[in-house]
XYZ file of C-alpha atoms in Angstrom:
569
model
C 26.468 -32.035 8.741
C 27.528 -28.990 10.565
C 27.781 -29.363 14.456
C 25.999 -26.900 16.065
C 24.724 -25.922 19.515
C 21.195 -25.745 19.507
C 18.069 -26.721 21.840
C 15.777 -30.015 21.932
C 13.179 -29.451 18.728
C 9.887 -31.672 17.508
C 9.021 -30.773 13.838
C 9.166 -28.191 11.257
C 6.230 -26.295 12.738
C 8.340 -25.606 15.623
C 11.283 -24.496 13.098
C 8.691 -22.233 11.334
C 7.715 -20.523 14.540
C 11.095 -20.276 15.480
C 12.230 -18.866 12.672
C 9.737 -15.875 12.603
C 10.304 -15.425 16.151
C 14.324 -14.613 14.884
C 13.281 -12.438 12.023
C 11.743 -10.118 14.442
C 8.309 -10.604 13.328
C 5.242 -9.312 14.972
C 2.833 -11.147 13.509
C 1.965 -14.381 11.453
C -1.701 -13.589 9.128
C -2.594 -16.895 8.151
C -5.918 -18.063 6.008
C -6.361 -21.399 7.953
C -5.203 -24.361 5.773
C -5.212 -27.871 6.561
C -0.991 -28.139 6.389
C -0.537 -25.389 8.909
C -1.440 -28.281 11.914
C 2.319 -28.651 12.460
C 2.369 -24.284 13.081
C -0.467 -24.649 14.747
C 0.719 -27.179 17.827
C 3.999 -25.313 17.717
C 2.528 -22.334 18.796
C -0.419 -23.932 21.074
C 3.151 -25.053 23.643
C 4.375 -22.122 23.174
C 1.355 -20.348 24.411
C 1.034 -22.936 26.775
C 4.713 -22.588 27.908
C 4.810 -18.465 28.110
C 7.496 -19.000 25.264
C 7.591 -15.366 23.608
C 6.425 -15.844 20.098
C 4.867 -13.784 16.990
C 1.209 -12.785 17.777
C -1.267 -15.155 15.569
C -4.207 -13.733 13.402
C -6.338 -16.291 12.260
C -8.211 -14.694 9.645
C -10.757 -16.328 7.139
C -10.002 -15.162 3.491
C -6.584 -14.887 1.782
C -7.110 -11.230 0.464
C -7.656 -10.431 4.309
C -4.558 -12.058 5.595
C -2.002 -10.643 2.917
C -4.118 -7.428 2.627
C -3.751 -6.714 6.535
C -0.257 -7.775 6.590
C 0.448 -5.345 3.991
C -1.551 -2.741 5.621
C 0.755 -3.264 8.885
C 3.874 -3.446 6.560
C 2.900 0.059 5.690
C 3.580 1.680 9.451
C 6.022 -0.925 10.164
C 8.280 -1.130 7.600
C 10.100 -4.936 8.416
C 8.462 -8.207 7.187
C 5.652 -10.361 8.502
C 4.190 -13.724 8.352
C 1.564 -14.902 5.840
C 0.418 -18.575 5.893
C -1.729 -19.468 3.082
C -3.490 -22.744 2.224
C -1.412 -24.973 -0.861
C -1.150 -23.520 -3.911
C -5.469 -22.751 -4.317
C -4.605 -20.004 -1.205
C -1.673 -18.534 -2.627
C -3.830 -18.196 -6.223
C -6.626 -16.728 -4.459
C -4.413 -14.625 -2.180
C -2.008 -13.722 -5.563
C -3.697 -9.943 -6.213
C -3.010 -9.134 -2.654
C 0.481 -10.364 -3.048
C 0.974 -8.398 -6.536
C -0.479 -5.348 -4.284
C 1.789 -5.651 -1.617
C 5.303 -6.128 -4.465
C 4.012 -2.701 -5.893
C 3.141 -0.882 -2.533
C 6.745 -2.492 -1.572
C 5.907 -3.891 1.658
C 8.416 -6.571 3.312
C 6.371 -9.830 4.079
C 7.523 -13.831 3.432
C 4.341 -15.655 2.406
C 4.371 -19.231 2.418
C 2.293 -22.254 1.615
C 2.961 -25.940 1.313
C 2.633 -28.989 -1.235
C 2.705 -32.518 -1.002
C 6.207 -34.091 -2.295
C 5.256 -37.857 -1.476
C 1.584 -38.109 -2.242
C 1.698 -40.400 0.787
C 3.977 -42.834 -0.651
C 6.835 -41.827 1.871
C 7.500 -42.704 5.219
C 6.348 -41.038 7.730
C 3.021 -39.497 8.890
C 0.047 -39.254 5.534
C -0.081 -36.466 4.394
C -3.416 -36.861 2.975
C -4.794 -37.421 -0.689
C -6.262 -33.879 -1.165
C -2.868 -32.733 -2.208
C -2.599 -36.305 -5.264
C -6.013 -34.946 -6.392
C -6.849 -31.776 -6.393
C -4.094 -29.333 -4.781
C -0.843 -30.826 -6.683
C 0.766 -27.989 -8.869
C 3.565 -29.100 -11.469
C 6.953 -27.729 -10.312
C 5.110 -26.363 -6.823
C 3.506 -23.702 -5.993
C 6.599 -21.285 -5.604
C 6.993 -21.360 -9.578
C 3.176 -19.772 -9.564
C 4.015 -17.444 -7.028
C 7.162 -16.242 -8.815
C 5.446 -13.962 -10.981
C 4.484 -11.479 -8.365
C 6.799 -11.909 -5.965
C 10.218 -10.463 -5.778
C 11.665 -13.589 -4.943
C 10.357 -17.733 -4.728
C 11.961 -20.703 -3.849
C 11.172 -23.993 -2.166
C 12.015 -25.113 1.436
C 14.205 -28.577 0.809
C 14.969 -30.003 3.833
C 13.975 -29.266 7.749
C 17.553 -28.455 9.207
C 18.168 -25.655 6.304
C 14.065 -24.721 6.881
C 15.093 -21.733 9.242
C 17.577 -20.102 7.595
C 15.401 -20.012 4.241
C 12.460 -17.833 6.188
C 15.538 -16.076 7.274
C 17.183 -15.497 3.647
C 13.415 -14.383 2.718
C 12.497 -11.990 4.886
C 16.419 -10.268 4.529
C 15.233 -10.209 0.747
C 11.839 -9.184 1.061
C 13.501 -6.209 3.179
C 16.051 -4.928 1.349
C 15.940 -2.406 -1.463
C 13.129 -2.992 -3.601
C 11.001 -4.048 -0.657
C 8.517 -6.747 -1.423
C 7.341 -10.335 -0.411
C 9.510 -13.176 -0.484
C 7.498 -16.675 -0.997
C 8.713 -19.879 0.457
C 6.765 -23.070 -0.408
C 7.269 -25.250 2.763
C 5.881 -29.006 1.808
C 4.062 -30.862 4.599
C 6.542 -33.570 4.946
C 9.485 -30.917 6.103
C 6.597 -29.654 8.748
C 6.139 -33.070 10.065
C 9.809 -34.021 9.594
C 11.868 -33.978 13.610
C 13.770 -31.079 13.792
C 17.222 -30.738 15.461
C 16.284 -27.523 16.705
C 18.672 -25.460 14.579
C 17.675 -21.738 14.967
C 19.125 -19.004 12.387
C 20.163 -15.928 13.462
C 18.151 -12.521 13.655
C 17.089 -10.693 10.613
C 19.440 -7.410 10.908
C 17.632 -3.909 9.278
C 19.461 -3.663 5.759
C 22.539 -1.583 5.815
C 21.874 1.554 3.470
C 23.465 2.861 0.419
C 24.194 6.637 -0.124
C 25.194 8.791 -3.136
C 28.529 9.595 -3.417
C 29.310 13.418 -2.121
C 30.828 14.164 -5.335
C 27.692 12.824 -7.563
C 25.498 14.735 -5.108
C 27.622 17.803 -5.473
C 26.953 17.741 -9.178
C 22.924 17.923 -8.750
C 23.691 20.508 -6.670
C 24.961 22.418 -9.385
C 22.243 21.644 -11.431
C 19.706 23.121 -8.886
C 21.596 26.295 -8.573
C 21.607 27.228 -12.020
C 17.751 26.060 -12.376
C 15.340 29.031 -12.903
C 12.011 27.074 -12.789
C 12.542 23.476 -11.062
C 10.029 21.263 -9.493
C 10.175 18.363 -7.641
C 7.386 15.203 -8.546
C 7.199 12.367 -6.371
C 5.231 9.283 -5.615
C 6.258 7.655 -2.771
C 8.946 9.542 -0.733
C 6.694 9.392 1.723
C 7.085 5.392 2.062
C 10.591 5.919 3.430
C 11.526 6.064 7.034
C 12.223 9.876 7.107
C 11.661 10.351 3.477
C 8.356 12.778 4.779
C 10.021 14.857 6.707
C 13.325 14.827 4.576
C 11.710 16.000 1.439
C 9.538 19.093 3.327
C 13.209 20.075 4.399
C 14.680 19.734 1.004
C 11.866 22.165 -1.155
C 12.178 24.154 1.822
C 15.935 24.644 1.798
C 15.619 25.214 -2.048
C 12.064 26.691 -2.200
C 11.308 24.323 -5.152
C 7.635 23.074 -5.815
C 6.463 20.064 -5.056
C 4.121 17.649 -7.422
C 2.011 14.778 -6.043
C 0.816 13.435 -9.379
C -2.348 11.243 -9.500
C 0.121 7.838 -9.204
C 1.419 9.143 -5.651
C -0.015 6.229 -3.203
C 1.231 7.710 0.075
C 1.682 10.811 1.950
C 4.641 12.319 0.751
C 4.506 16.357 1.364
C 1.639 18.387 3.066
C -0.839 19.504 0.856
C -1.605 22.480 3.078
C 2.562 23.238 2.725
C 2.796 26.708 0.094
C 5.084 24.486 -1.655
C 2.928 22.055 -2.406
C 1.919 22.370 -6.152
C -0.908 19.884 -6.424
C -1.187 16.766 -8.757
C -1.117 18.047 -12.264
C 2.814 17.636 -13.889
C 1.153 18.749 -17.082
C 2.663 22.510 -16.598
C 5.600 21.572 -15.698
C 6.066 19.915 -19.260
C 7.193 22.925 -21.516
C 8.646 25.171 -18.327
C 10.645 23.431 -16.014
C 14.307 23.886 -16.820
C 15.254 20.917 -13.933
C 12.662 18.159 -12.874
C 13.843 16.253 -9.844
C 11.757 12.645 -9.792
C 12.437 11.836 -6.281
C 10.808 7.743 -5.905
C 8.699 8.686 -8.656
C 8.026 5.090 -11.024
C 5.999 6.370 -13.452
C 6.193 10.044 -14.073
C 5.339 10.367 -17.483
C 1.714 9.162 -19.561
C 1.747 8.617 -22.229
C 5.716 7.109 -21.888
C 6.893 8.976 -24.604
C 6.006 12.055 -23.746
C 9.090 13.950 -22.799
C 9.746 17.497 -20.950
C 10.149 19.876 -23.718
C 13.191 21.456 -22.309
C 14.055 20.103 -18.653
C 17.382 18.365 -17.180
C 15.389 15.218 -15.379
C 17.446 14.381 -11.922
C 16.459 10.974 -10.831
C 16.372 10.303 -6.864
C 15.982 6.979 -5.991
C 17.857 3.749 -4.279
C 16.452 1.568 -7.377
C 14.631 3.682 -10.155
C 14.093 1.055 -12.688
C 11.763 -0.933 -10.835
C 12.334 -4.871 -11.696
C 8.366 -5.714 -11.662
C 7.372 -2.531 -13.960
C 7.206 -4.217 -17.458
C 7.484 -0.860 -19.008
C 9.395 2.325 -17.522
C 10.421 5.827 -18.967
C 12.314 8.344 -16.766
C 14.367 10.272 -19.260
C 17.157 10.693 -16.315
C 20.059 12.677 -17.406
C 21.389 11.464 -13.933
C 20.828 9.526 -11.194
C 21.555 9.591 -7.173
C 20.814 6.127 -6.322
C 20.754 5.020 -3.176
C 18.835 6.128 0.575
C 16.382 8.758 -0.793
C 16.018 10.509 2.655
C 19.898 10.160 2.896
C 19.674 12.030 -0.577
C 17.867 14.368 0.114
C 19.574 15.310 3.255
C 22.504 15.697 1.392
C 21.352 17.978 -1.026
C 19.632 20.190 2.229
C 22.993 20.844 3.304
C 24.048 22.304 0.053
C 21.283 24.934 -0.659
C 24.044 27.487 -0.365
C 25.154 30.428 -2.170
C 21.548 30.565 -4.061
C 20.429 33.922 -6.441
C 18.012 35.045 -3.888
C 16.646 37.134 -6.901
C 16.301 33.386 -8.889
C 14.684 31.852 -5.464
C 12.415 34.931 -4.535
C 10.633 35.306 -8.185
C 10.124 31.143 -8.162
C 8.819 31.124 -4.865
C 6.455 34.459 -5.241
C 5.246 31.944 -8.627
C 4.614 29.275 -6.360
C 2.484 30.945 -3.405
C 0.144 32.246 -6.054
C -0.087 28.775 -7.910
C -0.836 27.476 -4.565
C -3.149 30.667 -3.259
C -5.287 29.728 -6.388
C -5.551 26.270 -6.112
C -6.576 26.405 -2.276
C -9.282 29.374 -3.608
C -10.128 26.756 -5.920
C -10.957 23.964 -2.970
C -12.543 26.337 -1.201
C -14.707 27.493 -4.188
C -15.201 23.749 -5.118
C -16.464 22.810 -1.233
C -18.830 26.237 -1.488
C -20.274 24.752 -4.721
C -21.062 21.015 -2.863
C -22.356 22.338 -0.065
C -25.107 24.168 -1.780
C -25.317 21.522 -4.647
C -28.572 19.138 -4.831
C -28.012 16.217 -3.392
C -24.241 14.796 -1.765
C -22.025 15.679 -4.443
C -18.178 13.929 -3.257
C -16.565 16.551 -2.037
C -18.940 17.173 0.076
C -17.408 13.915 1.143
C -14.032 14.616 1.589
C -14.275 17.765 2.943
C -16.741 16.902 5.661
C -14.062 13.733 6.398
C -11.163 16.436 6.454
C -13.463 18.464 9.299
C -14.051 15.423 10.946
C -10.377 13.962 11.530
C -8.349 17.590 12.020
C -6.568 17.238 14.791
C -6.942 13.322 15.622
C -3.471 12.276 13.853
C -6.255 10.300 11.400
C -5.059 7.708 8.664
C -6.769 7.862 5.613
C -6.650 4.635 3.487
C -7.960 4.795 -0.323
C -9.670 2.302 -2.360
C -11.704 5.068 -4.478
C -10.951 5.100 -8.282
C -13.053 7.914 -9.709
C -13.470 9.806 -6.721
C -9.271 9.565 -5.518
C -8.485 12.969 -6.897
C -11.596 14.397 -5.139
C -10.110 12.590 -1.907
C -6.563 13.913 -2.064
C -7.480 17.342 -3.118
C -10.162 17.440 -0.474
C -8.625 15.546 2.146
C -5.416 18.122 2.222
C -3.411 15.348 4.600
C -0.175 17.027 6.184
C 1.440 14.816 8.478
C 3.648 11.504 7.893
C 1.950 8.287 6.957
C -1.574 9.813 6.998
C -3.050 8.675 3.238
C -2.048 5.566 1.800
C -3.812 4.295 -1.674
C -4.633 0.760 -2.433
C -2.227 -0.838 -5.406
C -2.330 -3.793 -7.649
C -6.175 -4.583 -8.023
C -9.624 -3.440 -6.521
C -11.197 -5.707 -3.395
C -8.419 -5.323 -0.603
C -8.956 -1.988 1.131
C -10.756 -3.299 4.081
C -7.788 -5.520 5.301
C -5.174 -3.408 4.144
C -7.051 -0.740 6.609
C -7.096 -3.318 9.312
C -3.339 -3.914 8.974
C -3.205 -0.021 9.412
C -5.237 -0.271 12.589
C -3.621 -2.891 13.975
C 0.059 -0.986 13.451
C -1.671 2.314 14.532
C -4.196 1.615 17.469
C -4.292 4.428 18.814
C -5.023 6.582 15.642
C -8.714 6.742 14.072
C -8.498 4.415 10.376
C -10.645 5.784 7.537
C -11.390 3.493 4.629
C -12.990 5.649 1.622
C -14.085 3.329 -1.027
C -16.481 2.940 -3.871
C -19.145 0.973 -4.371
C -17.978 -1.156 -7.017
C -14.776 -1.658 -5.045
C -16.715 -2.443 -2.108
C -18.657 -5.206 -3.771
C -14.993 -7.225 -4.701
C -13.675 -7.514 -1.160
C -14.446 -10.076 1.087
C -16.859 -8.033 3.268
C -17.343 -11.036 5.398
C -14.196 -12.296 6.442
C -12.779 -8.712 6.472
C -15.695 -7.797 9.190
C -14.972 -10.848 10.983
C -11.466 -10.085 11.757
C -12.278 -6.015 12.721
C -14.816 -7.652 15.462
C -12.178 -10.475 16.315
C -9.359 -8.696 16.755
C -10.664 -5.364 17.785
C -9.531 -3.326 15.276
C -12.053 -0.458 14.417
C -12.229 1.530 11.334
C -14.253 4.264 10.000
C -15.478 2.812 6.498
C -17.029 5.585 3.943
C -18.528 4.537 0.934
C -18.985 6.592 -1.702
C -21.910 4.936 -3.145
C -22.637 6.396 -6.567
C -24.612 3.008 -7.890
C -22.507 2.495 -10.945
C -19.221 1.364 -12.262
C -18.466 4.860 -13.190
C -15.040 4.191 -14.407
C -16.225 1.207 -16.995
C -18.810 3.581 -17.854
C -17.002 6.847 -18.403
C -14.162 4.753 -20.743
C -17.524 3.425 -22.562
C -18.630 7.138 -23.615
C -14.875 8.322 -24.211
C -14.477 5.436 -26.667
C -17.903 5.188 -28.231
C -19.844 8.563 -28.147
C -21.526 8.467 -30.397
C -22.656 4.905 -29.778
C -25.400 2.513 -30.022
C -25.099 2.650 -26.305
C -24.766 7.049 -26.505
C -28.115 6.399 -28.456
C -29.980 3.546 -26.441
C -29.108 4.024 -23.665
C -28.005 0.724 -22.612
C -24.783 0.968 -20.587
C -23.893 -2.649 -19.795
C -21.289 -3.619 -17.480
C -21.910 -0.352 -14.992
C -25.050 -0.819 -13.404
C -24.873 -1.211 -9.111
C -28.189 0.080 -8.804
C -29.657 -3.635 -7.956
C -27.350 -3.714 -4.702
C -28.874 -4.051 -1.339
C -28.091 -1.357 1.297
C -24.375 -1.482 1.406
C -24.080 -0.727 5.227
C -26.674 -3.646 6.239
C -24.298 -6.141 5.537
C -22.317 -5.103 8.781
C -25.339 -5.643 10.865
C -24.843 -9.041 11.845
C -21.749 -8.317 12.905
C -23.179 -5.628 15.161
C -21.522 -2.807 13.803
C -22.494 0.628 13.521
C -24.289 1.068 10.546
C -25.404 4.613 8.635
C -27.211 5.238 5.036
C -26.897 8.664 4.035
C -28.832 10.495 1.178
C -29.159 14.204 2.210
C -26.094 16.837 2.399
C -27.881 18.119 6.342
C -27.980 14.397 7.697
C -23.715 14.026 6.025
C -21.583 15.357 9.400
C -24.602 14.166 12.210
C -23.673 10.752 10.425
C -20.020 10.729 10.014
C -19.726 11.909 13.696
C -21.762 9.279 15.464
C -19.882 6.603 13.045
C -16.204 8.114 14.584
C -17.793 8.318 18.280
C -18.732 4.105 17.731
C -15.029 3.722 16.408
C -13.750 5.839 19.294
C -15.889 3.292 21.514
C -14.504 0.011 19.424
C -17.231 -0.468 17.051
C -16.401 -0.700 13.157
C -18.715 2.099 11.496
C -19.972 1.786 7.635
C -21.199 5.084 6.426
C -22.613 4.406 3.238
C -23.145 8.059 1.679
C -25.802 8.016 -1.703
C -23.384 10.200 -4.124
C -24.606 12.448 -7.175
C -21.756 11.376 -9.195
């Protein structure tokens, strides 16, 4: 043993606490389980005391306490706390988990298992976890699966420094959550009062001037190159880095239909919506900047095009199949990267740069003619078509520095085309499974307070989350949100991959579409009224804005609002 100065400890709840008080966490989102006691007295004297400490969210549902923790991971960008409950939590919490690896938010989840069955000395730990919660090998080989990294806490005194080594992994480059199964016995076991040190931000990693230089070569002999991204957006910087960069060398920008973030302003002449489809047969350069999937079907390849890509790790370790075509690669910071390559727009053909950009502002003067056209068309359709939806959402948050968070499937396109966001870290879209969009807006809130936090979500999606729990913790911890459903009463996705396959059907001829049908629902919006929220059912285009204003004035106030909007498709 190491000597060590250090202060007077009691047990490894204490050493937990401590430890996510050094990593620099804000929060700990637990789902209440019966090992956390040890936590739980830890942070009851420090409360007590007026020892500083993370802030504690005791939430009732696993998907709410990963799902919000991801949600603040988004704005934050540095790992949390997430205490689930033995190895049946972390199973019921394990889509939320898989949601945050792929959204790469920093977070080190943890639960515990029994390693003595009460056959050790020491305090019982009870014989729930002999008959009904044990899990062969522990619950960090379930977890690792979809997690980027899982191990298992072995002793108190080393108990610090392994939430340490997780959250400095769950941080660094590909974010994602770090497990750590801690077992009950090392919570109740004395501790020396060993602290680890503080989590440090990780250092970053640039291109090489000379590799950049070569690109840069590339882009000035490019007629006709475009620029397709995902997630630039998800970078500190990355936003504002990549408006500079097209700018600089007036090259389009693509947002294809996997983008989950705001990464370029849709309203920005550049911008050159979501479809990469053209791009195919003319580009001459295409410049994936964080971009994991570019290309559906895999093989399909650009007919012609140099393919540049920009990203600190483009083969993504959890993507079980990946096809980028790269003819090169600048690895490393992306809005480093791209800063680079800003300073080097130099010496362009400014008759090369003038014909591509002339292109681009008519591309982009049609498609906005189209959205216009396409709002015209809703407002005077029959009934609340969706982009009615999304447009009167657009008029509703201009100029409030809204957040828009997406858990839509057949309506997304209609949201991002519609919603036309244009500042940093103002869309964000759900990943890695349907049923979390109401925490992972309440993580938003609670990392944004003072900005209004639209959920826009579909029916079916609405009926997987926990609406409960998830309403529990908005009224509990005051944390508002503007909640639009898009309430078409069917599983329209299910239902349109039904016709596509079989159109000709015995279902095409019957008419019996099984699998699809929401139509036996209640009222959506009622089940926030014991909760007192503000609730709205909407089934004419005229009654749309009164509602969606009133709903916004109640969030303004502090109320969640649940505007459930009858769709006609």
């Amino acid at each position: 043993m190491t000597d060590t100065q250090h202060t007077s400890g009691t047990d490894g709840g204490d050493a937990v606490v401590s430890a996510f008080n050094a990593v620099g966490a804000d929060h700990i989102f637990c789902s209440s389980g019966s090992e956390w006691a040890p936590v739980w007295e830890s942070l009851a004297r420090h409360h007590r005391d007026g020892i500083p400490c993370p802030d504690y969210l005791d939430l009732t549902h696993e998907t709410v306490a990963v799902g919000m923790a991801t949600g603040y991971g988004l704005l934050a960008r540095r790992p949390q706390g997430v205490l689930l409950h033995a190895a049946p939590g972390l199973l019921q919490g394990s889509m939320a988990v898989h949601g945050a690896l792929l959204a790469g938010v920093p977070m080190v989840v943890a639960s515990s298992e029994s390693t003595t069955y009460g056959d050790g000395p020491g305090p019982d730990p009870g014989g729930q976890w002999y008959r009904n919660l044990s899990i062969v090998g522990g619950p960090h080989g379930v977890a690792r699966p979809f997690t980027k990294w899982s191990n298992e806490a072995a002793s108190v005194h080393t108990l610090p420094a392994m939430i340490t080594r997780a959250a400095e992994l769950s941080w660094r480059a590909p974010a994602g959550p770090a497990y750590l199964n801690i077992p009950l016995e090392i919570l109740l076991e004395e501790w020396d009062g060993r602290e680890s040190g503080p989590v440090v931000a990780p250092g970053s990693t640039h291109s090489s001037p000379e590799e950049v230089d070569l690109v840069a070569r590339l882009m000035r002999g490019a007629v006709n190159p475009v620029i397709v991204t995902e997630t630039a957006g998800r970078e500190t910087g990355g936003f504002e880095a990549l408006v500079a960069f097209a700018e600089a060398w007036s090259i389009p920008v693509v947002e294809p239909d996997s983008a989950v973030c705001a990464n370029f302003p849709r309203t920005h002449p550049l911008h050159a919506g979501s479809d990469i489809g053209p791009w195919m047969d003319e580009a001459d350069l295409i410049l994936l900047v964080n971009c994991r999937a570019p290309f559906y079907p895999p093989s399909r390849r650009p007919a012609e095009a140099k393919v540049v890509v920009i990203d600190e790790v483009p083969q993504r370790p959890h993507v079980v199949h990946q096809v980028l075509f790269a003819d090169r690669y600048l690895e490393g910071d992306v809005a480093n990267t791209l800063r680079q390559l800003t300073k080097r727009a130099k010496e362009l053909d400014e008759t090369v740069v003038s014909a591509r950009r002339a292109a681009q502002e008519e591309r982009h003067a049609a498609e906005q003619a189209a959205v216009a056209a396409a709002e015209a068309r809703a407002t005077d359709a029959e009934g609340i078509d969706p982009v009615l939806v999304a447009a009167s959402l657009r008029r509703l948050l201009d100029g409030r520095n809204g957040i828009v968070v997406d858990e839509t499937i057949t309506h997304s396109r209609v949201v991002k085309r519609h919603l036309q966001t244009s500042e940093p870290d103002s869309y964000f879209y759900v990943q890695g499974g349907l049923g979390q969009g109401i925490a992972v807006a309440l993580g938003v809130k609670l990392a944004a307070p003072e900005r209004p936090v639209a959920l826009t979500i579909g029916d079916g999606a609405f009926t997987y989350n926990p609406v409960i729990p998830s309403y529990d913790a908005s009224k509990a911890y005051e944390l508002p949100l503007l909640i639009v459903v898009f309430n078409n009463r069917v599983y329209q996705s299910m239902n349109l991959n039904h016709r596509r396959f079989y159109p000709d059907g015995a279902a095409a001829e019957t008419g019996e579409w099984l699998g699809t049908d929401l139509h036996r629902l209640p009222r959506l919006a009622a089940f926030a009224e014991p909760f007192g929220l503000h609730t709205e059912t909407v089934d004419t285009p005229d009654a749309l804005a009164p509602a969606l204003e009133r709903a916004l004035k109640a969030v303004t106030e502090g109320t969640t609002a649940v505007v459930d909007v009858l769709v006609t498709r």
